[in-house]
Every structure is written in structure tokens, then in C-alpha cells.
CSV table of N, CA and C and ligand atoms in Angstrom, one decimal:
chain,number,residue,atom,x,y,z
V,267,MET,N,-16.1,8.0,4.9
V,267,MET,CA,-17.4,6.8,5.4
V,267,MET,C,-16.9,5.3,5.6
V,268,LYS,N,-17.4,5.1,6.9
V,268,LYS,CA,-16.2,3.7,6.8
V,268,LYS,C,-17.9,2.4,6.4
V,269,LYS,N,-16.8,0.9,6.8
V,269,LYS,CA,-18.4,0.0,6.2
V,269,LYS,C,-18.1,-0.9,6.9
V,270,GLU,N,-19.2,-1.4,7.2
V,270,GLU,CA,-19.5,-2.0,8.4
V,270,GLU,C,-18.8,-3.7,8.3
V,271,ASP,N,-18.0,-4.3,9.7
V,271,ASP,CA,-17.4,-5.8,9.2
V,271,ASP,C,-16.3,-5.6,9.0
V,272,CYS,N,-15.3,-4.2,8.5
V,272,CYS,CA,-14.9,-3.9,7.7
V,272,CYS,C,-13.6,-4.0,9.0
V,273,ILE,N,-12.6,-5.0,9.0
V,273,ILE,CA,-11.7,-4.6,9.8
V,273,ILE,C,-10.6,-3.8,9.5
V,274,PHE,N,-10.1,-3.2,8.8
V,274,PHE,CA,-9.3,-2.4,9.0
V,274,PHE,C,-10.3,-0.9,9.4
V,275,CYS,N,-11.4,-0.6,8.8
V,275,CYS,CA,-12.0,0.7,9.2
V,275,CYS,C,-12.2,0.5,10.3
V,276,LYS,N,-12.6,-1.0,11.5
V,276,LYS,CA,-12.0,-0.5,12.8
V,276,LYS,C,-11.1,-0.6,13.8
V,277,ILE,N,-9.7,-0.8,13.2
V,277,ILE,CA,-8.2,-0.5,13.3
V,277,ILE,C,-8.4,0.6,12.7
V,278,ALA,N,-8.0,1.4,11.9
V,278,ALA,CA,-8.2,3.0,11.8
V,278,ALA,C,-8.1,3.7,11.9
V,279,ASN,N,-10.0,3.1,12.6
V,279,ASN,CA,-10.9,4.7,13.5
V,279,ASN,C,-11.3,4.2,14.7
V,280,GLY,N,-10.4,3.4,15.0
V,280,GLY,CA,-9.5,2.9,16.7
V,280,GLY,C,-11.1,1.9,17.0
V,281,GLU,N,-11.6,1.4,16.8
V,281,GLU,CA,-12.3,0.3,17.2
V,281,GLU,C,-11.7,-1.0,17.9
V,282,ILE,N,-11.0,-1.1,17.0
V,282,ILE,CA,-10.0,-2.1,17.5
V,282,ILE,C,-8.3,-1.9,17.6
V,283,PRO,N,-8.3,-1.9,19.3
V,283,PRO,CA,-7.2,-1.3,19.4
V,283,PRO,C,-5.7,-1.7,18.4
V,284,ALA,N,-4.7,-1.4,17.8
V,284,ALA,CA,-3.6,-1.1,17.5
V,284,ALA,C,-2.2,-0.6,17.8
V,285,ASN,N,-1.5,-0.7,17.6
V,285,ASN,CA,-0.2,0.0,18.2
V,285,ASN,C,0.2,0.6,17.1
V,286,ALA,N,-0.7,2.1,16.5
V,286,ALA,CA,-0.2,3.0,15.6
V,286,ALA,C,1.5,3.3,15.8
V,287,LEU,N,2.3,3.0,14.7
V,287,LEU,CA,3.3,4.7,14.0
V,287,LEU,C,2.6,5.9,14.3
V,288,TYR,N,2.1,5.8,13.4
V,288,TYR,CA,1.8,7.0,13.1
V,288,TYR,C,0.3,7.0,13.1
V,289,GLU,N,-0.4,8.3,13.5
V,289,GLU,CA,-1.7,8.9,12.9
V,289,GLU,C,-2.1,10.2,12.7
V,290,ASP,N,-2.9,10.5,11.3
V,290,ASP,CA,-3.5,12.0,11.4
V,290,ASP,C,-4.8,11.6,11.1
V,291,GLU,N,-5.4,12.9,10.7
V,291,GLU,CA,-7.0,13.3,10.1
V,291,GLU,C,-7.2,12.1,9.6
V,292,VAL,N,-6.2,11.3,8.5
V,292,VAL,CA,-7.3,11.0,7.5
V,292,VAL,C,-6.5,9.6,7.5
V,293,VAL,N,-5.2,8.7,7.8
V,293,VAL,CA,-4.7,8.3,7.9
V,293,VAL,C,-4.2,7.3,9.1
V,294,LYS,N,-4.2,6.2,9.4
V,294,LYS,CA,-3.3,6.0,11.0
V,294,LYS,C,-2.2,4.4,10.3
V,295,VAL,N,-1.2,4.7,11.0
V,295,VAL,CA,0.2,3.4,10.0
V,295,VAL,C,0.1,2.8,11.2
V,296,ILE,N,-0.3,1.6,11.0
V,296,ILE,CA,0.5,0.4,11.7
V,296,ILE,C,1.0,-1.1,11.4
V,297,PHE,N,1.5,-1.6,12.4
V,297,PHE,CA,2.6,-3.2,11.8
V,297,PHE,C,1.8,-3.6,11.6
V,298,ASP,N,2.2,-4.2,10.5
V,298,ASP,CA,1.6,-5.5,10.2
V,298,ASP,C,1.4,-6.8,10.5
V,299,LEU,N,0.8,-7.3,10.9
V,299,LEU,CA,0.5,-8.9,11.9
V,299,LEU,C,1.3,-9.7,12.0
V,300,SER,N,2.5,-9.9,10.3
V,300,SER,CA,2.4,-11.0,9.5
V,300,SER,C,3.5,-10.2,9.2
V,301,PRO,N,4.4,-9.5,10.0
V,301,PRO,CA,5.1,-8.3,8.8
V,301,PRO,C,6.9,-9.4,8.1
V,302,ALA,N,6.4,-9.1,6.8
V,302,ALA,CA,7.3,-9.8,5.5
V,302,ALA,C,9.0,-9.9,5.8
V,303,SER,N,9.5,-7.9,6.4
V,303,SER,CA,10.5,-8.1,6.9
V,303,SER,C,10.3,-7.0,8.1
V,304,ARG,N,11.5,-6.5,9.2
V,304,ARG,CA,12.0,-5.9,10.4
V,304,ARG,C,10.9,-4.6,10.3
V,305,GLY,N,10.0,-4.1,11.0
V,305,GLY,CA,8.9,-3.0,9.9
V,305,GLY,C,8.6,-2.7,9.2
V,306,HIS,N,8.3,-3.8,8.7
V,306,HIS,CA,7.0,-3.6,7.5
V,306,HIS,C,5.5,-2.9,8.6
V,307,VAL,N,5.7,-2.1,7.8
V,307,VAL,CA,4.7,-1.3,8.2
V,307,VAL,C,2.8,-1.0,6.9
V,308,LEU,N,1.7,-1.2,7.4
V,308,LEU,CA,1.4,-0.8,6.4
V,308,LEU,C,0.1,1.0,7.1
V,309,ILE,N,0.5,1.6,5.9
V,309,ILE,CA,-1.1,3.0,5.8
V,309,ILE,C,-1.9,2.5,4.8
V,310,LEU,N,-3.4,3.1,6.1
V,310,LEU,CA,-3.9,2.7,5.6
V,310,LEU,C,-5.6,4.5,6.2
V,311,PRO,N,-6.2,4.4,5.1
V,311,PRO,CA,-7.2,5.8,5.6
V,311,PRO,C,-8.5,5.7,6.0
V,312,LYS,N,-8.8,6.2,7.1
V,312,LYS,CA,-9.9,6.3,7.6
V,312,LYS,C,-10.7,6.2,7.3
V,313,ASN,N,-10.9,6.4,6.0
V,313,ASN,CA,-12.7,6.4,5.2
V,313,ASN,C,-12.0,4.8,4.8
V,314,HIS,N,-13.0,4.4,4.4
V,314,HIS,CA,-13.2,2.9,3.8
V,314,HIS,C,-13.5,2.7,1.8
V,315,PHE,N,-11.8,2.8,1.9
V,315,PHE,CA,-12.0,2.8,-0.2
V,315,PHE,C,-11.5,1.1,-0.4
V,316,ASP,N,-12.5,0.5,-1.4
V,316,ASP,CA,-11.7,-1.0,-1.7
V,316,ASP,C,-10.7,-0.8,-2.1
V,317,ASN,N,-9.8,0.1,-2.8
V,317,ASN,CA,-9.2,-0.2,-3.7
V,317,ASN,C,-8.6,1.3,-4.1
V,318,VAL,N,-7.6,1.4,-4.4
V,318,VAL,CA,-7.1,2.4,-5.6
V,318,VAL,C,-8.6,2.7,-6.6
V,319,TYR,N,-8.6,2.5,-7.1
V,319,TYR,CA,-9.8,2.3,-8.5
V,319,TYR,C,-11.0,3.7,-8.2
V,320,SER,N,-10.9,3.5,-6.3
V,320,SER,CA,-11.6,4.1,-5.6
V,320,SER,C,-11.8,5.2,-4.7
V,321,LEU,N,-9.8,5.6,-4.7
V,321,LEU,CA,-9.6,6.6,-3.7
V,321,LEU,C,-10.0,7.7,-4.3
V,322,ASP,N,-10.1,9.0,-3.6
V,322,ASP,CA,-9.7,10.2,-4.3
V,322,ASP,C,-8.7,10.5,-4.5
V,323,SER,N,-8.6,11.6,-5.2
V,323,SER,CA,-7.2,12.1,-5.5
V,323,SER,C,-6.8,12.9,-3.8
V,324,GLN,N,-7.4,13.9,-3.6
V,324,GLN,CA,-7.6,14.4,-2.3
V,324,GLN,C,-6.5,13.2,-1.0
V,325,THR,N,-7.0,11.8,-0.8
V,325,THR,CA,-6.8,10.8,0.4
V,325,THR,C,-5.5,10.5,-0.9
V,326,ALA,N,-5.2,10.1,-1.8
V,326,ALA,CA,-4.2,9.4,-2.3
V,326,ALA,C,-3.0,10.4,-2.3
V,327,ALA,N,-3.5,12.0,-2.6
V,327,ALA,CA,-2.2,12.3,-2.6
V,327,ALA,C,-1.4,12.6,-1.2
V,328,HIS,N,-2.3,12.6,-0.1
V,328,HIS,CA,-1.9,13.1,1.3
V,328,HIS,C,-1.6,11.3,1.8
V,329,ILE,N,-1.7,9.7,1.4
V,329,ILE,CA,-0.9,8.8,1.5
V,329,ILE,C,0.3,8.9,1.1
V,330,PHE,N,0.5,8.9,0.2
V,330,PHE,CA,1.2,9.2,-0.8
V,330,PHE,C,2.7,9.9,0.3
V,331,GLN,N,1.9,10.9,0.9
V,331,GLN,CA,3.1,12.3,1.2
V,331,GLN,C,3.3,11.8,2.7
V,332,VAL,N,2.4,10.7,3.5
V,332,VAL,CA,3.3,10.4,4.7
V,332,VAL,C,3.8,9.1,4.2
V,333,ALA,N,3.2,8.2,3.3
V,333,ALA,CA,4.5,7.1,2.7
V,333,ALA,C,5.8,8.2,2.7
V,334,VAL,N,6.5,9.1,2.1
V,334,VAL,CA,7.6,9.2,2.4
V,334,VAL,C,7.6,9.6,3.7
V,335,LYS,N,7.6,10.5,4.2
V,335,LYS,CA,8.2,10.5,5.7
V,335,LYS,C,7.5,9.3,6.6
V,336,ILE,N,7.1,7.9,6.7
V,336,ILE,CA,7.2,6.9,7.0
V,336,ILE,C,8.9,6.1,6.5
V,337,ALA,N,9.0,5.9,4.5
V,337,ALA,CA,9.4,5.7,5.0
V,337,ALA,C,11.5,5.7,4.9
V,338,ASN,N,11.1,7.6,4.8
V,338,ASN,CA,12.7,8.5,5.6
V,338,ASN,C,13.0,7.9,7.1
V,339,GLY,N,11.5,7.8,8.0
V,339,GLY,CA,12.2,7.4,9.2
V,339,GLY,C,12.0,6.1,9.4
V,340,LEU,N,11.3,5.1,8.5
V,340,LEU,CA,12.1,3.8,8.3
V,340,LEU,C,13.4,3.7,8.5
V,341,LYS,N,14.1,4.6,6.7
V,341,LYS,CA,15.5,4.1,6.8
V,341,LYS,C,16.5,4.5,7.6
V,342,THR,N,15.9,5.7,8.5
V,342,THR,CA,16.8,6.8,9.3
V,342,THR,C,17.5,5.4,10.5
V,343,ALA,N,16.1,5.7,11.6
V,343,ALA,CA,16.1,5.2,12.3
V,343,ALA,C,16.3,3.4,12.2
V,344,LEU,N,16.1,2.3,11.2
V,344,LEU,CA,16.2,0.9,11.4
V,344,LEU,C,17.2,0.8,10.0
V,345,ASN,N,18.0,1.5,9.5
V,345,ASN,CA,19.1,1.6,8.5
V,345,ASN,C,19.4,0.4,7.0
V,346,CYS,N,17.6,0.2,6.7
V,346,CYS,CA,17.8,-0.4,5.9
V,346,CYS,C,17.7,-0.1,4.7
V,347,GLU,N,18.0,-1.6,3.8
V,347,GLU,CA,19.4,-1.4,2.4
V,347,GLU,C,18.1,-0.9,2.0
V,348,GLY,N,17.3,-0.8,1.4
V,348,GLY,CA,15.9,-0.6,0.5
V,348,GLY,C,14.8,-0.8,1.2
V,349,LEU,N,13.6,-0.7,0.2
V,349,LEU,CA,12.7,-0.4,1.4
V,349,LEU,C,11.4,-0.7,-0.4
V,350,ASN,N,10.6,-1.2,-0.3
V,350,ASN,CA,9.2,-1.8,-1.7
V,350,ASN,C,8.1,-1.0,-0.7
V,351,ILE,N,7.7,-0.7,-1.6
V,351,ILE,CA,6.0,-0.1,-1.2
V,351,ILE,C,5.3,-0.6,-2.1
V,352,VAL,N,4.5,-0.6,-1.9
V,352,VAL,CA,3.5,-1.8,-2.3
V,352,VAL,C,2.2,-2.4,-2.2
V,353,GLN,N,0.9,-1.9,-3.5
V,353,GLN,CA,-0.2,-2.0,-3.0
V,353,GLN,C,-0.7,-2.7,-3.7
V,354,ASN,N,-1.6,-3.6,-3.1
V,354,ASN,CA,-2.2,-4.6,-4.1
V,354,ASN,C,-3.7,-4.4,-4.5
V,355,ASN,N,-4.2,-4.7,-5.3
V,355,ASN,CA,-5.9,-4.4,-6.1
V,355,ASN,C,-6.5,-5.6,-6.7
V,356,GLY,N,-7.4,-6.1,-5.6
V,356,GLY,CA,-8.3,-7.1,-6.0
V,356,GLY,C,-7.4,-8.7,-5.9
V,357,GLU,N,-7.7,-9.4,-5.6
V,357,GLU,CA,-7.7,-11.3,-5.4
V,357,GLU,C,-6.7,-11.8,-6.4
V,358,ALA,N,-6.1,-11.6,-7.2
V,358,ALA,CA,-5.6,-11.7,-8.3
V,358,ALA,C,-4.1,-11.0,-8.2
V,359,ALA,N,-4.5,-9.8,-7.4
V,359,ALA,CA,-3.4,-9.1,-7.4
V,359,ALA,C,-2.4,-9.2,-6.1
V,360,GLY,N,-3.4,-10.0,-4.8
V,360,GLY,CA,-2.9,-10.9,-3.6
V,360,GLY,C,-2.9,-9.8,-2.9
V,361,GLN,N,-4.2,-9.2,-3.3
V,361,GLN,CA,-5.4,-8.4,-2.2
V,361,GLN,C,-6.2,-8.7,-1.0
V,362,THR,N,-5.5,-9.0,-0.2
V,362,THR,CA,-6.6,-10.1,1.1
V,362,THR,C,-7.2,-9.3,2.0
V,363,VAL,N,-7.8,-8.2,2.3
V,363,VAL,CA,-8.2,-6.9,3.1
V,363,VAL,C,-8.3,-6.0,1.9
V,364,MET,N,-9.6,-6.4,2.1
V,364,MET,CA,-10.6,-5.2,0.7
V,364,MET,C,-10.1,-4.0,1.2
V,365,HIS,N,-9.8,-3.1,2.0
V,365,HIS,CA,-9.9,-1.6,2.5
V,365,HIS,C,-8.6,-1.3,1.3
V,366,PHE,N,-8.3,-0.7,1.1
V,366,PHE,CA,-7.3,-0.1,0.7
V,366,PHE,C,-6.4,-0.2,1.8
V,367,HIS,N,-4.9,-1.2,1.5
V,367,HIS,CA,-3.0,-0.6,2.1
V,367,HIS,C,-2.3,0.1,1.4
V,368,MET,N,-1.4,0.4,1.9
V,368,MET,CA,-0.2,0.0,1.4
V,368,MET,C,0.9,-0.4,2.3
V,369,HIS,N,1.8,-1.4,1.6
V,369,HIS,CA,2.8,-1.4,2.0
V,369,HIS,C,4.3,-1.2,1.8
V,370,LEU,N,4.4,-0.8,2.8
V,370,LEU,CA,6.1,-0.6,3.2
V,370,LEU,C,7.0,-1.1,4.0
V,371,ILE,N,7.8,-1.8,3.5
V,371,ILE,CA,8.8,-3.6,3.0
V,371,ILE,C,9.6,-2.5,3.5
V,372,PRO,N,10.6,-2.5,4.7
V,372,PRO,CA,12.2,-2.5,4.5
V,372,PRO,C,12.9,-4.2,4.1
V,373,ARG,N,13.7,-3.1,3.0
V,373,ARG,CA,14.8,-4.3,2.5
V,373,ARG,C,15.7,-4.3,2.8
V,374,TYR,N,16.4,-5.3,3.6
V,374,TYR,CA,18.1,-5.9,3.9
V,374,TYR,C,18.4,-6.7,3.1
V,375,LYS,N,19.5,-6.7,2.8
V,375,LYS,CA,21.0,-7.5,2.1
V,375,LYS,C,20.5,-8.4,3.4
V,376,GLN,N,19.9,-9.7,2.2
V,376,GLN,CA,20.1,-11.9,2.6
V,376,GLN,C,18.9,-11.6,3.3
V,377,ASP,N,17.7,-10.7,3.3
V,377,ASP,CA,16.6,-11.0,4.2
V,377,ASP,C,16.1,-11.8,3.1
V,378,THR,N,14.3,-12.6,3.9
V,378,THR,CA,13.4,-13.6,3.4
V,378,THR,C,12.7,-12.9,1.8
V,379,VAL,N,12.1,-11.9,1.6
V,379,VAL,CA,11.3,-11.2,0.8
V,379,VAL,C,11.6,-11.7,0.2
V,380,ASN,N,10.6,-11.7,-1.3
V,380,ASN,CA,10.3,-12.8,-2.5
V,380,ASN,C,9.4,-11.7,-3.0
V,381,ILE,N,9.8,-10.5,-4.0
V,381,ILE,CA,9.1,-9.5,-4.8
V,381,ILE,C,9.1,-9.7,-6.3
V,382,THR,N,9.2,-10.4,-6.8
V,382,THR,CA,9.2,-11.0,-8.1
V,382,THR,C,9.4,-11.1,-9.3
V,383,TRP,N,8.5,-11.2,-10.5
V,383,TRP,CA,8.4,-11.4,-12.0
V,383,TRP,C,9.5,-11.9,-13.3
V,384,VAL,N,8.4,-12.1,-14.2
V,384,VAL,CA,10.0,-13.0,-14.5
V,384,VAL,C,9.4,-12.3,-15.4
V,385,PRO,N,9.9,-11.1,-15.8
V,385,PRO,CA,10.5,-9.9,-17.8
V,385,PRO,C,10.0,-10.8,-18.6
V,386,GLY,N,9.5,-10.1,-19.4
V,386,GLY,CA,8.7,-10.4,-21.0
V,386,GLY,C,9.1,-9.1,-21.4
V,387,GLU,N,7.9,-9.0,-23.0
V,387,GLU,CA,9.1,-8.2,-24.0
V,387,GLU,C,8.7,-7.2,-24.2
V,388,ASN,N,8.9,-6.0,-24.6
V,388,ASN,CA,8.0,-5.8,-25.1
V,388,ASN,C,8.4,-5.3,-26.0
V,389,SER,N,8.0,-3.8,-27.5
V,389,SER,CA,7.7,-3.5,-29.0
V,389,SER,C,7.4,-2.4,-28.8
V,390,GLU,N,7.6,-2.3,-29.9
V,390,GLU,CA,7.6,-0.5,-30.2
V,390,GLU,C,5.5,-0.9,-30.6
V,391,GLN,N,5.3,-1.9,-31.6
V,391,GLN,CA,4.2,-2.3,-31.6
V,391,GLN,C,2.9,-2.3,-31.0
V,392,LYS,N,3.2,-3.5,-30.0
V,392,LYS,CA,2.2,-3.3,-28.9
V,392,LYS,C,2.3,-2.2,-27.8
V,393,ILE,N,3.5,-1.7,-27.4
V,393,ILE,CA,3.6,-0.1,-26.6
V,393,ILE,C,2.3,0.5,-27.7
V,394,GLU,N,2.4,0.8,-28.8
V,394,GLU,CA,1.4,1.3,-29.5
V,394,GLU,C,0.0,1.0,-29.1
V,395,GLU,N,-0.1,-0.1,-29.2
V,395,GLU,CA,-1.5,-1.2,-29.3
V,395,GLU,C,-2.2,-0.6,-27.6
V,396,LEU,N,-1.5,-0.8,-27.4
V,396,LEU,CA,-1.6,-0.4,-25.9
V,396,LEU,C,-1.9,1.3,-25.3
V,397,LYS,N,-1.3,1.7,-25.8
V,397,LYS,CA,-2.0,3.3,-25.7
V,397,LYS,C,-3.3,3.7,-26.6
V,398,ALA,N,-2.7,3.3,-27.7
V,398,ALA,CA,-4.8,3.6,-28.4
V,398,ALA,C,-5.3,2.6,-27.2
V,399,LYS,N,-5.2,1.6,-26.7
V,399,LYS,CA,-6.3,0.8,-25.9
V,399,LYS,C,-6.9,1.7,-24.5
V,400,ILE,N,-5.5,2.6,-24.2
V,400,ILE,CA,-6.0,2.7,-22.9
V,400,ILE,C,-6.0,4.1,-22.7
V,401,ILE,N,-4.7,5.3,-23.9
V,401,ILE,CA,-5.2,6.2,-23.3
V,401,ILE,C,-6.5,7.5,-23.2
V,402,PRO,N,-7.3,6.4,-23.4
V,402,PRO,CA,-8.8,7.1,-24.2
V,402,PRO,C,-9.6,7.1,-22.3
V,403,TYR,N,-9.3,5.8,-21.7
V,403,TYR,CA,-9.5,6.6,-20.7
V,403,TYR,C,-8.9,7.1,-19.7
V,404,LEU,N,-8.1,7.4,-19.7
V,404,LEU,CA,-7.4,8.2,-18.7
V,404,LEU,C,-8.3,9.9,-18.4
R,134,5GP,P1,-2.6,-7.5,1.0
R,134,5GP,O1,-2.5,-9.1,0.5
R,134,5GP,O2,-3.7,-7.3,1.2
R,134,5GP,O3,-2.4,-6.4,0.8
R,134,5GP,O4,-2.4,-7.5,2.7
R,134,5GP,C1,-3.4,-7.3,4.0
R,134,5GP,C2,-1.6,-7.4,4.9
R,134,5GP,O5,-2.6,-7.0,6.5
R,134,5GP,C3,-1.0,-8.8,5.0
R,134,5GP,O6,0.3,-8.2,5.3
R,134,5GP,C4,-1.2,-9.3,6.9
R,134,5GP,O7,-0.1,-9.9,6.9
R,134,5GP,C5,-2.3,-8.2,7.3
R,134,5GP,N1,-3.0,-7.7,8.0
R,134,5GP,C6,-4.6,-8.8,7.8
R,134,5GP,N2,-5.3,-8.5,9.3
R,134,5GP,C7,-4.4,-7.6,9.9
R,134,5GP,C8,-5.0,-7.4,11.4
R,134,5GP,O8,-6.1,-7.2,11.8
R,134,5GP,N3,-3.7,-6.3,11.9
R,134,5GP,C9,-2.7,-6.6,11.1
R,134,5GP,N4,-1.8,-5.4,11.8
R,134,5GP,N5,-2.3,-6.7,10.1
R,134,5GP,C10,-3.7,-7.3,9.6
R,135,ZN,ZN1,-12.7,-0.6,5.8
């Protein structure tokens, strides 16, 4: 299913031209318009999903298979020294385009990419509380 007025639906389905790195019946892989690093690409499903919560398991599995293929291609072709896979869901997480997409960001020593958080603290008690809360919904 496509969504009206969704830019990534239009790109993934060829309504807006994009220079695809890879394409199959389920996904299109495109270069990010404002790359964090050399070779930063996005995997877009051709069907519209707002975010990870609405993704069906077959599409999810396919996206990750494609991610592995592309990751290996980037590593070999660009000699990147690392790679971040980033996937934002919701404004609070930094999602700006509300069509599911996965970032593959090649990393190089001394690049300017910044993916960090302040490490918190965990405890057996906190973990037990979290498990009791979350597991019933799995
Ligand atoms: P988000 O913050 O939603 O996870 O990431 C959205 C990404 O899409 C950003 O990295 C942004 O540069 C990229 N982007 C937004 N619009 C376009 C577009 O029209 N074409 C391409 N190739 N990338 C886009
Ligand atoms: Zn869409």
C-alpha cells in the first residue's frame, strides 16, 4: 500500500526519480540527500509503513537481508572501517520522514558522525521490573 503525499512512497515507487543503488520487488536503496558520511544510504520499503511498529515480519526480514548485502558491499567498495545501522521511530527519536527507512552509515576514523548517548546505570531490580512490565506484551 502506498500513502498519498509521502515522499518516500514516491521515491521508492519511481514517481520521483532517484539514483538507486539497489532495487528489488520489496525495497529501493537510495543515497541520502544530506549524507552523514561517504556512502550513507537509506533502505526504503516500496509499501508504506509509518515506522517499525507497523512493519510486517516478512518485509522486516527482507529489509535486514538487504541491509547485510549492502553493508558488505559498502565495506568492500569503500573500505569503511565501521558501519552504523540507524532506524529512527517517532519525532522523539529523530524521525523526520514518516515512512519507515533504515540508515546505513559507513564510518571512517576521524569522520564527523556523532551517534552517542550518556550511559546510565542498570540493576537487577530495575531489569526485573522492566521484564515484568514488557514481557506480557511480547
Ligand atoms: P530520519 O531523520 O527520518 O531518520 O531520516 C530522514 C533522512 O532522509 C535524512 O537523513 C534526510 O537527509 C533524508 N532525506 C529526506 N528527504 C530526502 C529526499 O528527498 N531524498 C533523499 N535521498 N533523502 C532524503
Ligand atoms: Zn510512504
